[in-house]
Short mmCIF file of C-alpha atoms and ligand atoms in Angstrom, two decimals:
data_model
loop_
_atom_site.label_atom_id
_atom_site.label_comp_id
_atom_site.label_asym_id
_atom_site.label_seq_id
_atom_site.Cartn_x
_atom_site.Cartn_y
_atom_site.Cartn_z
CA UNK A 1 0.04 0.01 0.04
CA UNK A 2 1.55 3.52 -0.93
CA UNK A 3 2.71 5.35 2.11
CA UNK A 4 3.22 9.09 2.56
CA UNK A 5 5.87 10.07 5.09
CA UNK A 6 5.60 13.70 6.40
CA UNK A 7 7.50 15.06 9.43
CA UNK A 8 7.94 11.55 10.93
CA UNK A 9 4.20 10.84 10.35
CA UNK A 10 3.40 7.84 8.08
CA UNK A 11 0.09 7.65 6.25
CA UNK A 12 -0.79 4.49 4.43
CA UNK A 13 -3.06 5.21 1.39
CA UNK A 14 -5.49 2.64 0.19
CA UNK A 15 -5.24 2.16 -3.71
CA UNK A 16 -8.58 2.30 -5.73
CA UNK A 17 -8.57 0.33 -8.98
CA UNK A 18 -11.33 0.83 -11.44
CA UNK A 19 -12.93 -1.61 -13.87
CA UNK A 20 -10.67 -0.46 -16.58
CA UNK A 21 -7.62 -0.78 -14.27
CA UNK A 22 -7.27 2.91 -13.62
CA UNK A 23 -5.57 3.45 -10.27
CA UNK A 24 -5.96 6.17 -7.64
CA UNK A 25 -4.54 6.77 -4.15
CA UNK A 26 -7.16 7.36 -1.67
CA UNK A 27 -6.00 10.42 0.46
CA UNK A 28 -9.20 10.97 2.44
CA UNK A 29 -7.27 10.81 5.68
CA UNK A 30 -4.29 12.91 4.76
CA UNK A 31 -5.30 16.15 6.53
CA UNK A 32 -6.54 14.33 9.63
CA UNK A 33 -3.39 12.30 9.94
CA UNK A 34 -0.71 14.78 8.91
CA UNK A 35 -2.24 18.16 8.86
CA UNK A 36 -1.31 18.60 5.19
CA UNK A 37 -3.62 18.97 2.05
CA UNK A 38 -2.69 18.25 -1.50
CA UNK A 39 -2.74 21.27 -4.00
CA UNK A 40 -3.66 20.35 -7.53
CA UNK A 41 -4.16 23.40 -9.66
CA UNK A 42 -7.13 22.78 -12.19
CA UNK A 43 -7.64 19.33 -10.62
CA UNK A 44 -5.58 17.71 -13.51
CA UNK A 45 -4.51 14.94 -11.23
CA UNK A 46 -7.31 14.70 -8.93
CA UNK A 47 -10.29 12.21 -9.12
CA UNK A 48 -13.40 13.84 -7.69
CA UNK A 49 -15.40 10.60 -7.65
CA UNK A 50 -16.04 7.07 -8.76
CA UNK A 51 -18.49 6.92 -11.65
CA UNK A 52 -20.03 4.12 -13.81
CA UNK A 53 -21.43 6.35 -16.55
CA UNK A 54 -18.54 7.10 -19.11
CA UNK A 55 -15.08 5.83 -19.68
CA UNK A 56 -12.42 7.70 -21.61
CA UNK A 57 -8.90 6.44 -22.33
CA UNK A 58 -7.26 9.69 -23.52
CA UNK A 59 -4.05 8.02 -24.78
CA UNK A 60 -5.99 5.48 -26.98
CA UNK A 61 -8.77 7.83 -28.05
CA UNK A 62 -11.39 5.54 -26.38
CA UNK A 63 -14.91 6.83 -25.39
CA UNK A 64 -17.68 4.52 -24.09
CA UNK A 65 -21.13 5.40 -22.64
CA UNK A 66 -21.98 2.68 -20.09
CA UNK A 67 -19.51 0.38 -21.82
CA UNK A 68 -20.81 0.80 -25.36
CA UNK A 69 -18.11 2.37 -27.81
CA UNK A 70 -19.19 5.82 -29.05
CA UNK A 71 -18.60 4.58 -32.64
CA UNK A 72 -21.32 1.98 -32.31
CA UNK A 73 -23.85 4.31 -30.69
CA UNK A 74 -23.16 7.01 -33.25
CA UNK A 75 -23.62 4.65 -36.07
CA UNK A 76 -26.66 2.56 -34.84
CA UNK A 77 -28.47 4.31 -31.90
CA UNK A 78 -30.72 7.35 -31.65
CA UNK A 79 -30.45 10.31 -29.28
CA UNK A 80 -33.33 9.16 -27.21
CA UNK A 81 -32.04 5.66 -26.83
CA UNK A 82 -28.63 6.92 -25.96
CA UNK A 83 -30.17 9.40 -23.45
CA UNK A 84 -32.01 6.48 -21.80
CA UNK A 85 -28.78 4.44 -21.70
CA UNK A 86 -26.63 7.16 -20.17
CA UNK A 87 -29.33 7.98 -17.37
CA UNK A 88 -30.54 4.58 -16.50
CA UNK A 89 -27.41 2.52 -17.27
CA UNK A 90 -28.82 0.05 -19.79
CA UNK A 91 -30.21 -0.11 -23.36
CA UNK A 92 -34.11 0.17 -23.06
CA UNK A 93 -36.32 -2.70 -24.09
CA UNK A 94 -39.29 -1.91 -26.31
CA UNK A 95 -41.70 -0.89 -23.50
CA UNK A 96 -38.92 1.19 -21.64
CA UNK A 97 -38.17 2.94 -24.86
CA UNK A 98 -41.70 3.71 -25.67
CA UNK A 99 -42.41 4.95 -22.13
CA UNK A 100 -39.44 7.27 -22.18
CA UNK A 101 -40.21 8.51 -25.64
CA UNK A 102 -43.87 9.14 -24.50
CA UNK A 103 -42.63 11.07 -21.40
CA UNK A 104 -40.40 13.26 -23.70
CA UNK A 105 -43.44 13.89 -25.95
CA UNK A 106 -45.62 14.66 -23.02
CA UNK A 107 -43.11 17.07 -21.67
CA UNK A 108 -42.31 18.88 -24.83
CA UNK A 109 -44.71 21.76 -24.93
CA UNK A 110 -43.80 24.94 -22.86
CA UNK A 111 -46.20 26.40 -20.48
CA UNK A 112 -47.82 29.49 -21.95
CA UNK A 113 -46.33 31.51 -19.15
CA UNK A 114 -42.99 31.01 -20.85
CA UNK A 115 -43.85 33.68 -23.32
CA UNK A 116 -43.35 36.35 -20.69
CA UNK A 117 -39.77 34.98 -20.18
CA UNK A 118 -38.99 35.30 -23.83
CA UNK A 119 -40.58 38.67 -24.06
CA UNK A 120 -38.44 39.77 -20.87
CA UNK A 121 -35.18 39.22 -22.65
CA UNK A 122 -33.88 41.75 -25.20
CA UNK A 123 -33.89 40.40 -28.72
CA UNK A 124 -30.10 40.23 -28.88
CA UNK A 125 -29.85 38.30 -25.55
CA UNK A 126 -27.33 35.40 -25.91
CA UNK A 127 -29.41 32.10 -25.94
CA UNK A 128 -27.23 30.63 -23.24
CA UNK A 129 -28.12 33.33 -20.84
CA UNK A 130 -31.80 32.62 -21.73
CA UNK A 131 -31.33 28.78 -21.40
CA UNK A 132 -29.73 28.81 -18.03
CA UNK A 133 -32.51 31.19 -16.72
CA UNK A 134 -35.27 29.22 -18.22
CA UNK A 135 -34.14 25.81 -16.97
CA UNK A 136 -34.91 26.90 -13.43
CA UNK A 137 -38.13 28.58 -14.60
CA UNK A 138 -39.47 25.37 -16.35
CA UNK A 139 -39.44 23.44 -13.16
CA UNK A 140 -41.69 26.05 -11.52
CA UNK A 141 -44.64 25.28 -13.81
CA UNK A 142 -45.14 21.86 -12.64
CA UNK A 143 -45.63 21.53 -9.04
CA UNK A 144 -45.02 17.78 -8.87
CA UNK A 145 -41.41 18.17 -10.04
CA UNK A 146 -39.89 19.47 -6.90
CA UNK A 147 -40.98 20.05 -3.28
CA UNK A 148 -42.02 23.78 -3.10
CA UNK A 149 -40.75 23.87 0.51
CA UNK A 150 -37.41 21.98 0.35
CA UNK A 151 -36.81 22.50 -3.40
CA UNK A 152 -35.82 18.99 -3.74
CA UNK A 153 -36.58 17.04 -6.88
CA UNK A 154 -39.61 14.93 -6.17
CA UNK A 155 -40.31 13.22 -9.58
CA UNK A 156 -36.85 12.39 -11.22
CA UNK A 157 -38.18 10.60 -14.33
CA UNK A 158 -40.54 13.49 -15.17
CA UNK A 159 -38.02 16.27 -14.39
CA UNK A 160 -35.42 14.43 -16.47
CA UNK A 161 -37.90 14.15 -19.45
CA UNK A 162 -38.92 17.77 -19.04
CA UNK A 163 -35.32 19.00 -19.16
CA UNK A 164 -34.25 16.85 -22.12
CA UNK A 165 -37.42 17.67 -24.04
CA UNK A 166 -37.90 21.37 -23.25
CA UNK A 167 -34.33 22.54 -23.66
CA UNK A 168 -34.92 21.76 -27.30
CA UNK A 169 -38.27 23.65 -27.41
CA UNK A 170 -36.71 26.61 -25.59
CA UNK A 171 -33.75 26.72 -27.98
CA UNK A 172 -35.96 26.70 -31.00
CA UNK A 173 -38.47 29.27 -29.54
CA UNK A 174 -35.43 31.64 -28.47
CA UNK A 175 -34.29 31.45 -32.19
CA UNK A 176 -37.69 32.11 -33.60
CA UNK A 177 -38.22 35.16 -31.30
CA UNK A 178 -34.74 36.42 -32.21
CA UNK A 179 -35.65 36.53 -35.90
CA UNK A 180 -39.20 37.97 -35.21
CA UNK A 181 -40.94 34.70 -36.38
CA UNK A 182 -43.87 33.06 -34.32
CA UNK A 183 -42.93 30.16 -32.02
CA UNK A 184 -43.54 26.69 -33.68
CA UNK A 185 -44.95 23.97 -31.63
CA UNK A 186 -43.62 20.45 -31.83
CA UNK A 187 -45.46 17.59 -33.59
CA UNK A 188 -46.72 14.94 -31.20
CA UNK A 189 -45.42 12.08 -33.30
CA UNK A 190 -42.04 13.24 -34.52
CA UNK A 191 -38.68 11.96 -33.16
CA UNK A 192 -36.49 14.30 -31.05
CA UNK A 193 -34.12 15.57 -33.59
CA UNK A 194 -36.73 15.81 -36.41
CA UNK A 195 -39.08 17.90 -34.12
CA UNK A 196 -36.21 20.23 -33.25
CA UNK A 197 -35.52 20.96 -36.93
CA UNK A 198 -39.28 21.47 -37.43
CA UNK A 199 -39.53 23.98 -34.50
CA UNK A 200 -36.41 25.79 -35.80
CA UNK A 201 -37.15 26.09 -39.59
CA UNK A 202 -40.90 25.60 -40.19
CA UNK A 203 -42.94 28.61 -41.11
CA UNK A 204 -46.70 29.17 -40.61
CA UNK A 205 -48.35 26.82 -43.21
CA UNK A 206 -44.85 25.90 -44.59
CA UNK A 207 -43.50 22.81 -42.81
CA UNK A 208 -39.79 22.27 -42.97
CA UNK A 209 -38.79 19.43 -45.20
CA UNK A 210 -36.31 17.37 -43.23
CA UNK A 211 -33.32 16.17 -45.42
CA UNK A 212 -32.34 12.66 -44.08
CA UNK A 213 -28.66 13.61 -44.13
CA UNK A 214 -29.29 16.74 -42.18
CA UNK A 215 -31.28 14.69 -39.70
CA UNK A 216 -28.48 12.14 -39.45
CA UNK A 217 -25.84 14.72 -39.00
CA UNK A 218 -27.84 16.37 -36.16
CA UNK A 219 -28.54 13.09 -34.56
CA UNK A 220 -24.85 12.25 -34.70
CA UNK A 221 -23.96 15.70 -33.21
CA UNK A 222 -26.35 15.07 -30.26
CA UNK A 223 -25.30 11.49 -29.54
CA UNK A 224 -21.58 12.55 -29.59
CA UNK A 225 -22.26 15.26 -27.06
CA UNK A 226 -24.36 13.20 -24.55
CA UNK A 227 -21.57 12.78 -21.83
CA UNK A 228 -17.88 12.99 -21.28
CA UNK A 229 -17.20 12.08 -17.70
CA UNK A 230 -15.99 14.77 -15.27
CA UNK A 231 -15.50 17.78 -17.70
CA UNK A 232 -15.92 21.22 -16.44
CA UNK A 233 -19.71 21.62 -16.71
CA UNK A 234 -20.50 18.10 -15.58
CA UNK A 235 -18.12 18.47 -12.49
CA UNK A 236 -20.14 21.75 -11.92
CA UNK A 237 -23.46 19.89 -11.98
CA UNK A 238 -22.08 17.31 -9.57
CA UNK A 239 -20.70 19.91 -7.21
CA UNK A 240 -23.97 21.82 -7.02
CA UNK A 241 -25.93 18.53 -6.71
CA UNK A 242 -23.63 17.72 -3.77
CA UNK A 243 -25.25 20.38 -1.73
CA UNK A 244 -28.69 18.80 -2.35
CA UNK A 245 -29.76 21.16 -5.08
CA UNK A 246 -32.38 19.95 -7.30
CA UNK A 247 -32.00 18.61 -10.77
CA UNK A 248 -33.07 21.84 -12.61
CA UNK A 249 -30.84 24.14 -10.44
CA UNK A 250 -27.83 21.69 -10.99
CA UNK A 251 -28.35 21.57 -14.76
CA UNK A 252 -28.80 25.30 -14.91
CA UNK A 253 -25.33 25.71 -13.34
CA UNK A 254 -24.01 23.19 -15.89
CA UNK A 255 -25.19 25.53 -18.72
CA UNK A 256 -23.32 28.36 -17.22
CA UNK A 257 -20.06 26.47 -16.96
CA UNK A 258 -20.44 25.11 -20.50
CA UNK A 259 -20.74 28.64 -21.89
CA UNK A 260 -16.99 29.37 -21.36
CA UNK A 261 -15.00 29.52 -24.68
CA UNK A 262 -12.39 26.98 -23.42
CA UNK A 263 -15.28 24.40 -23.00
CA UNK A 264 -18.70 24.56 -24.74
CA UNK A 265 -18.07 27.92 -26.23
CA UNK A 266 -15.25 26.50 -28.36
CA UNK A 267 -17.50 25.35 -31.29
CA UNK A 268 -18.65 28.87 -31.84
CA UNK A 269 -15.05 30.16 -31.44
CA UNK A 270 -13.74 27.55 -33.96
CA UNK A 271 -16.20 28.83 -36.73
CA UNK A 272 -15.25 32.48 -35.82
CA UNK A 273 -11.60 31.64 -36.18
CA UNK A 274 -11.98 29.69 -39.48
CA UNK A 275 -14.08 32.48 -41.02
CA UNK A 276 -11.45 35.05 -39.86
CA UNK A 277 -8.69 33.15 -41.44
CA UNK A 278 -10.70 32.59 -44.69
CA UNK A 279 -11.38 36.34 -44.99
CA UNK A 280 -7.89 37.46 -43.75
CA UNK A 281 -4.98 38.72 -45.81
CA UNK A 282 -2.58 36.21 -43.99
CA UNK A 283 -2.21 32.38 -44.64
CA UNK A 284 -3.04 29.49 -42.56
CA UNK A 285 0.67 29.03 -42.03
CA UNK A 286 0.91 32.64 -40.76
CA UNK A 287 -1.96 31.91 -38.30
CA UNK A 288 -0.30 28.76 -36.99
CA UNK A 289 2.82 30.80 -36.42
CA UNK A 290 0.72 33.35 -34.36
CA UNK A 291 -0.54 30.58 -32.31
CA UNK A 292 2.86 28.99 -31.70
CA UNK A 293 4.21 32.50 -30.62
CA UNK A 294 0.97 32.87 -28.51
CA UNK A 295 0.40 36.24 -30.13
CA UNK A 296 -2.36 38.00 -28.29
CA UNK A 297 -3.19 34.72 -26.52
CA UNK A 298 -4.01 33.15 -29.93
CA UNK A 299 -5.07 29.49 -29.65
CA UNK A 300 -6.00 26.97 -32.21
CA UNK A 301 -9.63 26.65 -31.10
CA UNK A 302 -11.09 23.15 -31.44
CA UNK A 303 -7.46 21.78 -30.75
CA UNK A 304 -6.20 20.24 -27.44
CA UNK A 305 -7.85 18.44 -24.60
CA UNK A 306 -7.09 17.79 -21.01
CA UNK A 307 -7.73 14.09 -21.31
CA UNK A 308 -7.27 13.14 -25.05
CA UNK A 309 -3.63 13.01 -25.88
CA UNK A 310 -4.56 11.52 -29.17
CA UNK A 311 -7.38 12.16 -31.72
CA UNK A 312 -10.65 12.80 -29.92
CA UNK A 313 -12.80 9.87 -31.37
CA UNK A 314 -15.70 12.29 -31.71
CA UNK A 315 -13.71 14.60 -33.90
CA UNK A 316 -13.05 11.74 -36.47
CA UNK A 317 -16.70 11.01 -36.70
CA UNK A 318 -17.80 14.50 -37.05
CA UNK A 319 -15.09 15.24 -39.68
CA UNK A 320 -16.49 12.53 -41.90
CA UNK A 321 -20.07 13.65 -41.23
CA UNK A 322 -19.11 17.38 -42.14
CA UNK A 323 -17.51 16.27 -45.51
CA UNK A 324 -20.59 14.08 -46.40
CA UNK A 325 -23.13 16.72 -45.40
CA UNK A 326 -21.48 19.63 -47.30
CA UNK A 327 -20.95 17.53 -50.43
CA UNK A 328 -24.58 16.30 -50.40
CA UNK A 329 -26.07 19.72 -49.67
CA UNK A 330 -23.73 21.20 -52.35
CA UNK A 331 -22.86 23.89 -49.72
CA UNK A 332 -19.55 25.76 -49.92
CA UNK A 333 -16.91 23.97 -47.96
CA UNK A 334 -14.51 26.86 -47.61
CA UNK A 335 -14.44 26.75 -43.87
CA UNK A 336 -13.88 22.86 -44.04
CA UNK A 337 -10.98 23.59 -46.40
CA UNK A 338 -9.39 25.97 -43.94
CA UNK A 339 -10.00 23.44 -41.08
CA UNK A 340 -8.41 20.77 -43.18
CA UNK A 341 -5.35 22.97 -43.92
CA UNK A 342 -5.04 24.10 -40.33
CA UNK A 343 -5.15 20.48 -39.07
CA UNK A 344 -2.66 19.32 -41.75
CA UNK A 345 -0.25 21.92 -40.56
CA UNK A 346 -0.70 21.35 -36.92
CA UNK A 347 -0.50 17.67 -36.99
CA UNK A 348 2.97 17.99 -38.57
CA UNK A 349 4.24 20.81 -36.44
CA UNK A 350 6.44 20.06 -33.33
CA UNK A 351 4.73 22.65 -31.28
CA UNK A 352 1.53 20.71 -31.45
CA UNK A 353 3.07 17.24 -31.49
CA UNK A 354 5.19 17.93 -28.42
CA UNK A 355 2.16 19.19 -26.50
CA UNK A 356 -0.09 16.24 -27.88
CA UNK A 357 -2.61 18.72 -29.24
CA UNK A 358 -5.18 17.07 -31.63
CA UNK A 359 -8.57 18.10 -32.95
CA UNK A 360 -11.34 17.80 -30.25
CA UNK A 361 -15.02 17.49 -30.60
CA UNK A 362 -15.47 21.20 -31.37
CA UNK A 363 -13.19 21.36 -34.32
CA UNK A 364 -15.66 20.11 -36.82
CA UNK A 365 -18.90 20.26 -34.98
CA UNK A 366 -19.66 24.02 -35.77
CA UNK A 367 -19.14 23.40 -39.41
CA UNK A 368 -21.98 20.77 -39.30
CA UNK A 369 -24.20 23.10 -37.31
CA UNK A 370 -23.56 25.99 -39.73
CA UNK A 371 -24.41 23.72 -42.79
CA UNK A 372 -27.69 22.79 -41.09
CA UNK A 373 -28.59 26.47 -40.68
CA UNK A 374 -28.13 26.81 -36.97
CA UNK A 375 -27.06 30.40 -36.13
CA UNK A 376 -23.48 30.80 -34.64
CA UNK A 377 -24.79 32.05 -31.16
CA UNK A 378 -26.77 28.94 -30.76
CA UNK A 379 -23.84 26.57 -31.29
CA UNK A 380 -23.18 26.24 -27.48
CA UNK A 381 -26.92 25.75 -26.96
CA UNK A 382 -26.73 22.79 -29.24
CA UNK A 383 -23.85 21.39 -27.07
CA UNK A 384 -26.08 21.96 -24.06
CA UNK A 385 -28.96 20.10 -25.61
CA UNK A 386 -26.74 17.14 -26.36
CA UNK A 387 -25.13 17.12 -22.95
CA UNK A 388 -28.29 17.42 -20.91
CA UNK A 389 -28.80 13.61 -20.53
CA UNK A 390 -25.11 13.35 -19.28
CA UNK A 391 -25.72 16.03 -16.73
CA UNK A 392 -28.86 14.39 -15.52
CA UNK A 393 -27.06 10.91 -15.27
CA UNK A 394 -24.40 12.48 -13.12
CA UNK A 395 -26.97 14.24 -10.80
CA UNK A 396 -28.76 10.92 -10.49
CA UNK A 397 -25.47 9.11 -9.72
CA UNK A 398 -24.28 11.49 -7.02
CA UNK A 399 -27.65 11.94 -5.42
CA UNK A 400 -28.28 8.17 -5.17
CA UNK A 401 -24.94 7.91 -3.38
CA UNK A 402 -26.22 7.96 0.26
CA UNK A 403 -22.61 8.23 1.51
CA UNK A 404 -22.01 11.35 -0.69
CA UNK A 405 -20.74 14.52 1.19
CA UNK A 406 -20.95 18.09 0.04
CA UNK A 407 -18.14 19.08 -2.18
CA UNK A 408 -15.94 21.52 -0.16
CA UNK A 409 -12.32 21.71 -1.36
CA UNK A 410 -9.58 23.24 0.96
CA UNK A 411 -7.20 25.94 0.02
CA UNK A 412 -3.70 27.31 0.85
CA UNK A 413 -4.12 30.86 2.05
CA UNK A 414 -1.57 33.28 0.57
CA UNK A 415 -3.12 36.51 1.53
CA UNK A 416 -2.25 39.19 4.22
CA UNK A 417 -1.53 37.80 7.67
CA UNK A 418 -3.19 39.24 10.83
CA UNK A 419 -3.39 43.09 10.90
CA UNK A 420 -5.63 45.41 13.04
CA UNK A 421 -8.44 47.56 11.63
CA UNK A 422 -7.71 51.40 11.30
CA UNK A 423 -10.82 53.67 11.05
CA UNK A 424 -11.07 55.80 7.92
CA UNK A 425 -10.39 59.09 9.74
CA UNK A 426 -7.00 57.61 11.04
CA UNK A 427 -6.05 56.19 7.59
CA UNK A 428 -3.94 58.93 6.01
C1 SDX B 1 -14.46 20.57 -24.70
O1 SDX B 1 -13.09 18.17 -20.69
C2 SDX B 1 -13.90 17.60 -21.62
O2 SDX B 1 -14.13 16.50 -21.63
C3 SDX B 1 -14.41 18.81 -22.40
C4 SDX B 1 -15.24 18.27 -23.67
C5 SDX B 1 -16.48 17.69 -23.31
O3 SDX B 1 -16.91 16.87 -24.04
O4 SDX B 1 -17.09 17.95 -22.34
O5 SDX B 1 -14.48 17.42 -24.41
C6 SDX B 1 -15.59 19.51 -24.54
O6 SDX B 1 -14.55 21.40 -23.88
C7 SDX B 1 -13.41 20.40 -25.57
C8 SDX B 1 -12.23 21.42 -25.69
C9 SDX B 1 -12.85 22.70 -26.30
N1 SDX B 1 -11.94 23.91 -26.17
C10 SDX B 1 -11.11 24.29 -26.99
O7 SDX B 1 -11.03 23.86 -28.16
C11 SDX B 1 -10.35 25.51 -26.72
C12 SDX B 1 -8.87 25.42 -27.19
N2 SDX B 1 -8.16 24.36 -26.40
C13 SDX B 1 -7.45 24.73 -25.23
O8 SDX B 1 -7.86 25.96 -24.61
C14 SDX B 1 -6.94 23.63 -24.31
O9 SDX B 1 -6.44 22.71 -25.09
C15 SDX B 1 -8.01 23.03 -23.36
C16 SDX B 1 -8.76 24.02 -22.59
C17 SDX B 1 -9.08 22.26 -24.10
C18 SDX B 1 -7.26 22.02 -22.46
O10 SDX B 1 -6.44 22.88 -21.70
P1 SDX B 1 -5.35 22.33 -20.64
O11 SDX B 1 -5.48 20.76 -20.49
O12 SDX B 1 -5.34 23.20 -19.41
O13 SDX B 1 -3.99 22.53 -21.44
P2 SDX B 1 -3.07 23.79 -21.24
O14 SDX B 1 -3.80 25.02 -21.53
O15 SDX B 1 -2.34 23.65 -19.91
O16 SDX B 1 -2.08 23.54 -22.53
C19 SDX B 1 -0.81 22.93 -22.36
C20 SDX B 1 0.07 23.62 -23.43
C21 SDX B 1 0.20 25.02 -23.26
O17 SDX B 1 1.38 25.50 -23.85
P3 SDX B 1 2.71 25.72 -22.94
O18 SDX B 1 2.34 26.60 -21.77
O19 SDX B 1 3.19 24.36 -22.60
O20 SDX B 1 3.72 26.49 -23.92
O21 SDX B 1 -0.59 23.44 -24.71
C22 SDX B 1 -0.92 24.75 -25.24
C23 SDX B 1 -0.88 25.71 -24.14
O22 SDX B 1 -0.73 26.94 -24.55
N3 SDX B 1 -2.21 24.65 -25.84
C24 SDX B 1 -2.60 25.12 -27.01
C25 SDX B 1 -3.93 24.71 -27.18
N4 SDX B 1 -4.25 24.05 -26.15
C26 SDX B 1 -3.32 23.85 -25.40
N5 SDX B 1 -1.90 26.05 -27.71
C27 SDX B 1 -2.57 26.43 -28.98
N6 SDX B 1 -3.80 26.04 -29.22
C28 SDX B 1 -4.59 25.27 -28.37
N7 SDX B 1 -5.77 24.99 -28.63
#
């Protein structure tokens, strides 16, 4: 058993071994036994929990949801089935699938009171600000979702279905409001992604014609975003959930963490970067040099990952889907060409090779969203729609752990030491 020896104190630390043979040293008694804590900036070496939901092998580029390889789910599953799998831990049988699908349909219409929320936001409000606010609001319209006194979630299945179903309705309604078009109600008998496209792009008396390839690309995008173990936003959901906060409040916090450009905001930043390079008077090679010299903090957005030190398996799948979609739609692939050139340069350049920087999920996803017609400021909302089942699964996992304690990290204080207060009149 590993031992830590500090100032003639010896602490034996149990080793935790996971089902994929990952190993951790349990230091739960470190402070009590030695008075020391560990310090791990950005938690890069720290496991916050044991989880059974998603497994990533960053060196081998492996990603599995509840043991199923992402490549198989992306090719053969649906977003609804994958959402069920990630939340409940198994692929649904016929009746389980039907019940879950019916619950999503039952929950897909927004309460009419929501109109006031949309009208309360300025037309140019960022959809992520709207989404995080409205996630907490949606729970208030159904008194059986959480206890009005304690605020605790009282009906998990229904709350989960409402969140998964209504984030899609809210996103589409926010888009329609932003372009001055009437909200479009979902069909009762359409599948998840198809109904989203309908709500986004149908006009009064002019239903949107769904192109099967567009539907496939959107479904792929959503499945690939469902979960990714302890990423920043999911860790946020778990941290908030550890206080006993309800499912809506925890997922609303997840939306806020996802918004950052280093995380979910990267898909929007990638397309902005590609567009800037496409229209710039400098070459891709010049831009790569700017990144390597860190000029103005320039980063190759959509590249790099805390865990993947190899190709992000999702990026490979999305790259193929982007090529296929643009080719079939006959849409200009200038951005894809810029992305391809950037990737070619970066993957052969020592700066990126030494730092093990490869394309991540965001490098190609924005190109697909743009080809579908999703506006740029909704790209991160699309990430949130995909990630919602994952956040819900992690909230469920931590909430069901009866031994779970509230997350409360320690710190090393480096501020002023003791000093006495001096009243203003005496402070010269
Ligand atoms: C997502 O965690 C998840 O699982 C997230 C996610 C999920 O599904 O939930 O996969 C989704 O958020 C994907 C990542 C999207 N973000 C981006 O594409 C933004 C660009 N990437 C970087 O900001 C960065 O790579 C991160 C944030 C993704 C990871 O950051 P780390 O692990 O803290 O790495 P780092 O910043 O410490 O970088 C190490 C070195 C540094 O150089 P040196 O100081 O050694 O000289 O690599 C450099 C960095 O400057 N570097 C980059 C770079 N990423 C890292 N240099 C240029 N361009 C980049 N993109």
